[in-house]
Amino acid sequence: MENAGKGSHSAAANPASCPLPDGLHVSSWKDAASALPEAAWRSLADHAISPNPFYENWFLLPSLEAFDPEGEVALALLVEDGRLCGLMPVQRSNGYHGRRIPHLAAWLHPNMFCGVPLVAAGYETKFWAACLDYFDSTAGRSLFFHLRQVSPDDDIAQGLRQACRHANRPMRTVYSAERALLESSQSPDRYLARSMTTKARKELRRQRKRLAESGSLEVVRHRSSEGIGEWVEAFLTLEERGWKGDAGSAIAADPRTTEVFRKALASAAVLGRLERLTLMCDGGPVAMLATFLTPPGSYAFKTAFDEDFARYSPGLQLQIENLVLLQDEDIQWCDSCAEPGHSMIERIWSERRKIAYYTIPVGHGWRRALGAVMAWIEEKRQEARQ
């Protein structure tokens, strides 16, 4: 897949103005959010060269309120010509993949599946150059900057490479993988015929028929805020009843993730950023899917199914209905947000999105040299694992 993140919202209005002076501003997210007009943030999201719903205000602010109430995470904001041109949450951390290594990182929590900063087209290299210069001057004990959940084909990653190259700064790939992606100009029927064997499609039709025999089936699709509160609660209940509830990994298992889920989906629905898809049997949900709409892309954020109906593959049945996304002129691709090698989604989505983690040394003198060595070691470990 090439440049899955490329493009901007064709229907977006002219960029909104930002009252902050030109330059890079880095401060606690609480201070930054209070100084940053909501219209400027939304305008940047609309004009960003690479969409990322997890850094839009309706998702990021509830996440920070839940996971960083003290305001330790900072927001890096680039303002040029009175316009917000770049935004990224940044944290200082001592934990690095199970080891104690002080570093800076773009902030994510476990339910955020993209770490691409929001950057206006044409400002990719300038944003990274400003951020890396700032990280050098304020590194403290940090040895490097760590960026996760980024596609190496993305314009933002290419801008980072260029900024590092201009500064003669190494940029190391410390993790790489591929996850399922939906991206095709084919119709849903032709896509399904291409991605699944005749035998597999026949089995799915048999399962669908048996499911219909157990009750009246209905597929419900919403892109409005109608009934959003009830839908969210039904999703939380459905997910918690399954294996994730038993494992303690369901959204409802943590009040912080529950609050983020409720607030983010409610706001996304009002803004037209959410599609809710539900497979109903006798009026009750047997499979549910929440997808964030960020033209020209989208993100299949969360899905759940009723395990009492597992023999009918309700999750897969719902994904077949989800292929209607291929007919949406505003949506060119959908990121599955799934683990690489996910057994269900990779049966039906045949494209793949590359995902990488990068480590870049920061600071000066021996500390930056040490960061460079550690980043090189991590890259070699990654190469050995492949």
XYZ file of N, CA and C in Angstrom, residues 54-239:
558
model
N -7.261 10.083 16.345
C -6.857 9.990 17.742
C -6.172 11.258 18.240
N -5.762 12.130 17.333
C -5.195 13.417 17.723
C -6.141 14.583 17.435
N -7.351 14.286 16.989
C -8.351 15.346 16.867
C -8.862 15.685 18.266
N -9.372 16.890 18.423
C -9.712 17.357 19.770
C -10.780 16.503 20.441
N -11.738 15.983 19.675
C -12.830 15.213 20.257
C -12.372 13.863 20.812
N -11.197 13.369 20.381
C -10.663 12.129 20.962
C -9.502 12.399 21.906
N -8.600 13.300 21.528
C -7.405 13.502 22.334
C -7.712 14.151 23.676
N -8.579 15.154 23.709
C -8.848 15.832 24.980
C -9.479 14.899 26.015
N -10.526 14.128 25.672
C -11.037 13.167 26.669
C -9.985 12.157 27.112
N -9.093 11.779 26.193
C -8.033 10.823 26.536
C -7.061 11.417 27.542
N -6.656 12.658 27.311
C -5.743 13.318 28.237
C -6.411 13.576 29.583
N -7.657 13.963 29.569
C -8.380 14.182 30.825
C -8.440 12.909 31.647
N -8.586 11.778 30.985
C -8.708 10.500 31.685
C -7.364 9.938 32.124
N -6.354 10.017 31.252
C -5.086 9.343 31.510
C -3.981 10.263 32.016
N -4.170 11.566 31.906
C -3.146 12.506 32.371
C -3.804 13.703 33.057
N -4.532 13.459 34.135
C -5.257 14.560 34.793
C -4.334 15.632 35.366
N -3.058 15.296 35.632
C -2.121 16.266 36.190
C -1.523 17.187 35.128
N -1.728 16.854 33.853
C -1.217 17.705 32.793
C 0.262 17.553 32.520
N 0.818 16.356 32.713
C 2.246 16.140 32.466
C 2.561 16.029 30.969
N 1.603 15.581 30.174
C 1.798 15.512 28.728
C 1.736 16.924 28.157
N 2.628 17.213 27.220
C 2.659 18.527 26.571
C 2.052 18.436 25.181
N 1.598 19.575 24.667
C 1.189 19.682 23.268
C 2.218 20.525 22.532
N 2.754 19.992 21.447
C 3.643 20.751 20.577
C 2.800 21.320 19.439
N 2.785 22.645 19.318
C 1.966 23.328 18.324
C 2.857 24.174 17.427
N 2.736 23.988 16.126
C 3.462 24.829 15.172
C 2.475 25.800 14.534
N 2.782 27.101 14.657
C 1.941 28.149 14.079
C 2.746 28.887 13.013
N 2.177 29.018 11.838
C 2.824 29.735 10.739
C 1.796 30.637 10.062
N 2.149 31.901 9.890
C 1.270 32.869 9.223
C -0.116 32.917 9.870
N -0.115 32.854 11.212
C -1.373 32.932 11.936
C -2.267 31.726 11.796
N -1.685 30.602 11.424
C -2.457 29.375 11.190
C -1.797 28.222 11.934
N -2.605 27.397 12.590
C -2.089 26.195 13.238
C -1.719 25.186 12.164
N -0.432 24.817 12.111
C 0.069 23.937 11.050
C 0.576 22.595 11.547
N 0.657 22.397 12.854
C 1.128 21.123 13.370
C 0.745 20.945 14.824
N 0.435 19.699 15.209
C 0.040 19.395 16.593
C 0.423 17.968 16.931
N 1.065 17.794 18.096
C 1.448 16.466 18.563
C 1.561 16.462 20.084
N 0.941 15.503 20.762
C 1.149 15.365 22.207
C 2.489 14.679 22.488
N 3.227 15.203 23.456
C 4.575 14.705 23.752
C 4.700 14.437 25.247
N 5.330 13.342 25.595
C 5.544 13.010 27.000
C 7.006 12.660 27.263
N 7.403 12.851 28.510
C 8.688 12.329 28.989
C 8.395 11.011 29.695
N 9.198 10.008 29.399
C 8.941 8.690 29.958
C 10.248 8.003 30.299
N 10.193 7.159 31.317
C 11.341 6.318 31.675
C 11.154 4.877 31.229
N 9.924 4.504 30.881
C 9.650 3.130 30.473
C 9.710 2.967 28.976
N 10.587 2.092 28.509
C 10.757 1.873 27.071
C 10.701 0.375 26.797
N 9.512 -0.121 26.424
C 9.314 -1.530 26.090
C 9.900 -2.449 27.175
N 9.524 -2.164 28.410
C 9.922 -3.012 29.528
C 11.254 -2.675 30.156
N 11.951 -1.675 29.625
C 13.242 -1.277 30.193
C 13.188 0.168 30.672
N 14.049 0.491 31.599
C 14.077 1.840 32.156
C 15.072 2.686 31.367
N 14.562 3.438 30.400
C 15.396 4.299 29.557
C 14.675 5.640 29.411
N 15.253 6.718 29.905
C 14.587 8.023 29.787
C 14.545 8.492 28.332
N 13.383 8.934 27.897
C 13.233 9.371 26.515
C 11.999 10.256 26.370
N 11.864 10.873 25.220
C 10.678 11.618 24.829
C 9.888 10.780 23.835
N 8.575 10.961 23.801
C 7.750 10.163 22.888
C 6.478 10.909 22.530
N 5.979 10.633 21.345
C 4.630 11.079 20.998
C 3.661 10.249 21.829
N 2.758 10.911 22.539
C 1.920 10.228 23.518
C 0.780 9.460 22.862
N 0.608 8.228 23.320
C -0.516 7.379 22.931
C -0.951 6.581 24.143
N -2.235 6.231 24.211
C -2.654 5.222 25.182
C -3.052 3.964 24.409
N -3.285 2.835 25.078
C -3.460 1.564 24.361
C -4.603 1.519 23.362
N -5.579 2.426 23.463
C -6.685 2.430 22.509
C -6.540 3.528 21.454
N -5.301 3.950 21.204
C -5.003 4.890 20.121
C -4.131 4.146 19.119
N -4.577 4.066 17.880
C -3.943 3.176 16.908
C -3.239 3.904 15.769
N -2.965 5.184 15.974
C -2.190 5.937 14.992
C -1.443 7.044 15.727
N -0.138 7.153 15.471
C 0.674 8.161 16.148
C 1.152 9.273 15.233
N 0.508 9.434 14.079
C 0.895 10.471 13.125
C 0.460 11.845 13.639
N 1.364 12.805 13.783
C 0.947 14.153 14.188
C 0.030 14.770 13.137
N -0.811 15.690 13.573
C -1.618 16.457 12.625
C -0.748 17.577 12.064
N -0.483 17.538 10.769
C 0.384 18.524 10.124
C -0.243 18.952 8.807
N -0.302 20.248 8.569
C -0.825 20.776 7.314
C 0.116 20.444 6.164
N -0.446 20.220 4.996
C 0.350 19.886 3.814
C 1.389 20.968 3.546
N 2.606 20.534 3.287
C 3.695 21.454 2.999
C 4.537 21.811 4.197
N 4.092 21.429 5.398
C 4.816 21.784 6.625
C 5.423 20.562 7.314
N 5.453 19.408 6.629
C 5.911 18.178 7.271
C 7.349 18.294 7.771
N 8.264 18.717 6.907
C 9.671 18.808 7.297
C 9.892 19.927 8.309
N 9.226 21.055 8.113
C 9.400 22.196 9.016
C 8.901 21.847 10.421
N 7.800 21.118 10.507
C 7.279 20.718 11.815
C 8.290 19.852 12.552
N 8.823 18.848 11.849
C 9.761 17.940 12.506
C 11.069 18.625 12.857
N 11.535 19.499 11.985
C 12.782 20.217 12.277
C 12.630 21.060 13.532
N 11.485 21.739 13.661
C 11.242 22.568 14.849
C 11.142 21.705 16.098
N 10.441 20.571 15.996
C 10.284 19.693 17.163
C 11.626 19.107 17.592
N 12.413 18.611 16.641
C 13.690 17.995 16.988
C 14.663 19.012 17.571
N 14.658 20.230 17.054
C 15.499 21.277 17.643
C 15.077 21.548 19.090
N 13.772 21.575 19.308
C 13.267 21.803 20.669
C 13.651 20.636 21.582
N 13.527 19.412 21.086
C 13.895 18.242 21.894
C 15.385 18.282 22.241
N 16.220 18.739 21.307
C 17.656 18.858 21.596
C 17.899 19.810 22.764
N 17.237 20.938 22.758
C 17.493 21.989 23.751
C 16.849 21.695 25.101
N 15.877 20.781 25.133
C 15.164 20.493 26.393
C 15.218 19.008 26.746
N 16.197 18.297 26.197
C 16.232 16.836 26.367
C 16.344 16.418 27.822
N 17.092 17.171 28.630
C 17.302 16.736 30.011
C 18.003 15.394 30.021
N 17.417 14.398 30.685
C 17.996 13.063 30.744
C 17.604 12.194 29.540
N 16.691 12.675 28.695
C 16.187 11.872 27.578
C 17.286 11.602 26.552
N 17.316 10.368 26.059
C 18.328 9.954 25.098
C 17.829 10.003 23.659
N 16.514 9.880 23.486
C 15.985 9.853 22.122
C 14.500 10.199 22.131
N 13.976 10.415 20.927
C 12.548 10.622 20.711
C 11.990 9.367 20.061
N 10.840 8.891 20.554
C 10.245 7.636 20.093
C 8.881 7.921 19.479
N 8.682 7.449 18.259
C 7.432 7.653 17.522
C 6.857 6.297 17.138
N 5.616 6.048 17.535
C 4.987 4.745 17.299
C 3.788 4.869 16.354
N 3.375 3.717 15.824
C 2.135 3.603 15.054
C 2.098 4.574 13.860
N 3.152 4.534 13.043
C 3.248 5.398 11.873
C 3.535 4.532 10.644
N 2.877 4.845 9.532
C 3.180 4.135 8.291
C 4.423 4.730 7.648
N 5.402 3.911 7.278
C 6.617 4.440 6.641
C 6.342 5.067 5.276
N 5.201 4.748 4.653
C 4.837 5.326 3.366
C 4.161 6.678 3.515
N 3.872 7.072 4.745
C 3.110 8.288 5.008
C 3.963 9.532 4.743
N 3.310 10.613 4.304
C 4.026 11.862 4.071
C 4.702 12.390 5.335
N 4.084 12.142 6.483
C 4.661 12.607 7.747
C 5.969 11.877 8.034
N 6.003 10.579 7.797
C 7.242 9.815 7.990
C 8.310 10.271 7.011
N 7.912 10.576 5.798
C 8.877 11.060 4.818
C 9.424 12.429 5.215
N 8.548 13.276 5.788
C 9.016 14.565 6.276
C 10.001 14.423 7.418
N 9.771 13.428 8.287
C 10.694 13.173 9.386
C 12.045 12.693 8.857
N 12.029 11.825 7.849
C 13.283 11.378 7.253
C 14.076 12.557 6.681
N 13.352 13.450 6.016
C 14.027 14.593 5.411
C 14.619 15.513 6.467
N 13.865 15.758 7.554
C 14.373 16.607 8.627
C 15.609 15.985 9.273
N 15.593 14.669 9.471
C 16.754 13.989 10.054
C 17.941 14.023 9.103
N 17.672 13.841 7.822
C 18.750 13.856 6.841
C 19.410 15.228 6.764
N 18.599 16.290 6.797
C 19.150 17.643 6.736
C 20.039 17.938 7.944
N 19.685 17.360 9.100
C 20.446 17.609 10.330
C 21.507 16.543 10.592
N 21.701 15.617 9.623
C 22.658 14.524 9.786
C 22.365 13.748 11.073
N 21.076 13.465 11.271
C 20.619 12.805 12.491
C 20.074 11.423 12.114
N 20.544 10.328 12.725
C 20.034 9.001 12.365
C 18.574 8.819 12.788
N 17.834 8.096 11.968
C 16.446 7.748 12.248
C 16.333 6.237 12.124
N 16.117 5.576 13.247
C 16.164 4.116 13.273
C 14.761 3.508 13.357
N 14.532 2.468 12.550
C 13.281 1.716 12.606
C 13.445 0.602 13.636
N 12.733 0.700 14.759
C 12.918 -0.268 15.842
C 11.780 -1.285 15.915
N 10.765 -1.108 15.054
C 9.680 -2.091 14.959
C 8.994 -1.871 13.629
N 8.626 -2.959 12.958
C 7.849 -2.849 11.732
C 6.954 -4.070 11.587
N 5.778 -3.839 11.044
C 4.810 -4.910 10.839
C 3.807 -4.434 9.796
N 2.842 -5.296 9.475
C 1.757 -4.934 8.573
C 0.440 -5.366 9.191
N -0.592 -4.547 9.024
C -1.919 -4.934 9.496
C -2.938 -4.731 8.376
N -4.094 -5.337 8.543
C -5.098 -5.362 7.487
C -5.580 -3.961 7.129
N -5.759 -3.757 5.832
C -6.231 -2.486 5.292
C -7.261 -2.781 4.215
N -8.290 -1.955 4.151
C -9.292 -2.037 3.081
C -9.044 -0.874 2.133
N -8.670 -1.176 0.893
C -8.400 -0.135 -0.090
C -8.567 -0.727 -1.481
N -9.645 -0.370 -2.170
C -9.911 -0.939 -3.482
C -10.948 -0.093 -4.218
N -10.868 -0.101 -5.538
C -11.871 0.562 -6.366
C -12.957 -0.415 -6.812
N -12.863 -1.657 -6.372
C -13.845 -2.666 -6.764
C -15.142 -2.511 -5.980
N -16.207 -3.088 -6.501
C -17.476 -3.133 -5.785
C -17.360 -4.112 -4.623
N -18.229 -4.005 -3.613
C -18.164 -4.959 -2.495
C -18.227 -6.413 -2.940
N -19.108 -6.738 -3.887
C -19.238 -8.127 -4.328
C -17.974 -8.621 -5.018
N -17.406 -7.790 -5.884
C -16.193 -8.197 -6.591
C -15.009 -8.291 -5.633
N -14.969 -7.392 -4.667
C -13.884 -7.437 -3.684
C -13.950 -8.722 -2.873
N -15.167 -9.088 -2.430
C -15.335 -10.308 -1.633
C -14.953 -11.531 -2.445
N -15.331 -11.537 -3.721
C -14.996 -12.677 -4.585
C -13.493 -12.801 -4.782
N -12.799 -11.661 -4.792
C -11.355 -11.693 -4.960
C -10.633 -12.110 -3.690
N -11.143 -11.681 -2.532
C -10.410 -11.881 -1.282
C -10.699 -13.223 -0.606
N -11.832 -13.850 -0.918
C -12.179 -15.116 -0.277
C -12.457 -16.175 -1.331
N -12.131 -17.416 -1.001
C -12.362 -18.512 -1.929
C -13.854 -18.792 -2.064
N -14.203 -19.475 -3.133
C -15.605 -19.857 -3.349
C -16.115 -20.695 -2.180
N -15.270 -21.588 -1.694
C -15.667 -22.446 -0.571
C -15.922 -21.621 0.685
N -15.064 -20.649 0.956
C -15.226 -19.822 2.155
C -16.493 -18.968 2.058
N -16.771 -18.418 0.886
C -17.976 -17.604 0.709
C -19.233 -18.467 0.853
N -19.172 -19.680 0.373
C -20.307 -20.591 0.496
C -20.583 -20.913 1.960
N -19.515 -21.109 2.736
C -19.685 -21.395 4.161
C -20.285 -20.204 4.895
N -19.871 -18.991 4.526
C -20.437 -17.794 5.152
C -21.922 -17.648 4.827
N -22.298 -17.969 3.595
C -23.725 -17.912 3.232
C -24.511 -18.932 4.020
N -23.920 -20.110 4.226
C -24.601 -21.135 5.029
C -24.784 -20.659 6.459
N -23.753 -20.047 7.036
C -23.841 -19.537 8.402
C -24.865 -18.412 8.505
N -24.916 -17.554 7.491
C -25.881 -16.454 7.493
C -27.306 -17.007 7.451
N -27.510 -18.040 6.667
C -28.838 -18.658 6.576
C -29.239 -19.257 7.916
N -28.315 -19.944 8.586
C -28.618 -20.540 9.887
C -28.886 -19.447 10.929
N -28.136 -18.362 10.858
C -28.373 -17.250 11.781
C -29.761 -16.669 11.564
N -30.173 -16.545 10.300
C -31.502 -16.006 9.989
C -32.606 -16.931 10.491
N -32.309 -18.204 10.561
C -33.300 -19.158 11.069
C -33.515 -19.023 12.570
N -32.515 -18.420 13.266
C -32.627 -18.257 14.721
C -33.368 -16.986 15.106
N -33.591 -16.082 14.145
C -34.309 -14.849 14.450
C -34.269 -13.891 13.266
N -35.049 -12.843 13.342
C -35.115 -11.859 12.278
C -33.839 -11.015 12.251
N -33.183 -10.978 11.079
C -31.927 -10.257 10.943
C -32.150 -8.859 10.369
N -31.362 -7.914 10.854
C -31.414 -6.543 10.349
C -30.023 -5.916 10.501
N -29.591 -5.210 9.465
C -28.337 -4.464 9.517
C -28.685 -2.986 9.659
N -28.173 -2.363 10.724
C -28.478 -0.956 11.014
C -27.190 -0.144 10.905
N -27.245 0.910 10.101
C -26.084 1.758 9.871
C -26.439 3.193 10.233
N -25.610 3.838 11.079
C -25.846 5.220 11.492
C -24.611 6.066 11.225
N -24.818 7.276 10.700
C -23.750 8.274 10.607
C -24.197 9.585 11.256
N -25.161 9.483 12.120
C -25.648 10.655 12.844
C -25.492 10.381 14.333
N -25.955 11.327 15.148
C -25.879 11.151 16.598
C -27.143 10.520 17.171
N -28.067 10.146 16.313
C -29.323 9.555 16.785
C -29.056 8.276 17.580
N -29.525 8.231 18.813
C -29.401 7.041 19.640
C -27.977 6.682 20.029
N -27.054 7.637 19.981
C -25.650 7.309 20.225
C -25.422 6.816 21.648
N -26.087 7.407 22.626
C -25.877 6.985 24.014
C -26.259 5.539 24.235
N -27.436 5.145 23.717
C -27.889 3.762 23.867
C -26.969 2.801 23.124
N -26.502 3.223 21.942
C -25.624 2.355 21.151
C -24.313 2.107 21.894
N -23.734 3.149 22.455
C -22.480 3.013 23.186
C -22.630 2.054 24.359
N -23.700 2.200 25.121
C -23.901 1.314 26.275
C -24.119 -0.128 25.837
N -24.825 -0.319 24.719
C -25.033 -1.669 24.206
C -23.708 -2.291 23.779
N -22.830 -1.490 23.174
C -21.515 -1.985 22.768
C -20.700 -2.395 23.988
N -20.663 -1.547 24.995
C -19.890 -1.850 26.199
C -20.373 -3.148 26.844
N -21.677 -3.323 26.888
C -22.248 -4.540 27.475
C -21.892 -5.769 26.657
N -22.020 -5.645 25.322
C -21.737 -6.777 24.445
C -20.277 -7.197 24.553
N -19.371 -6.239 24.536
C -17.945 -6.559 24.609
C -17.586 -7.189 25.951
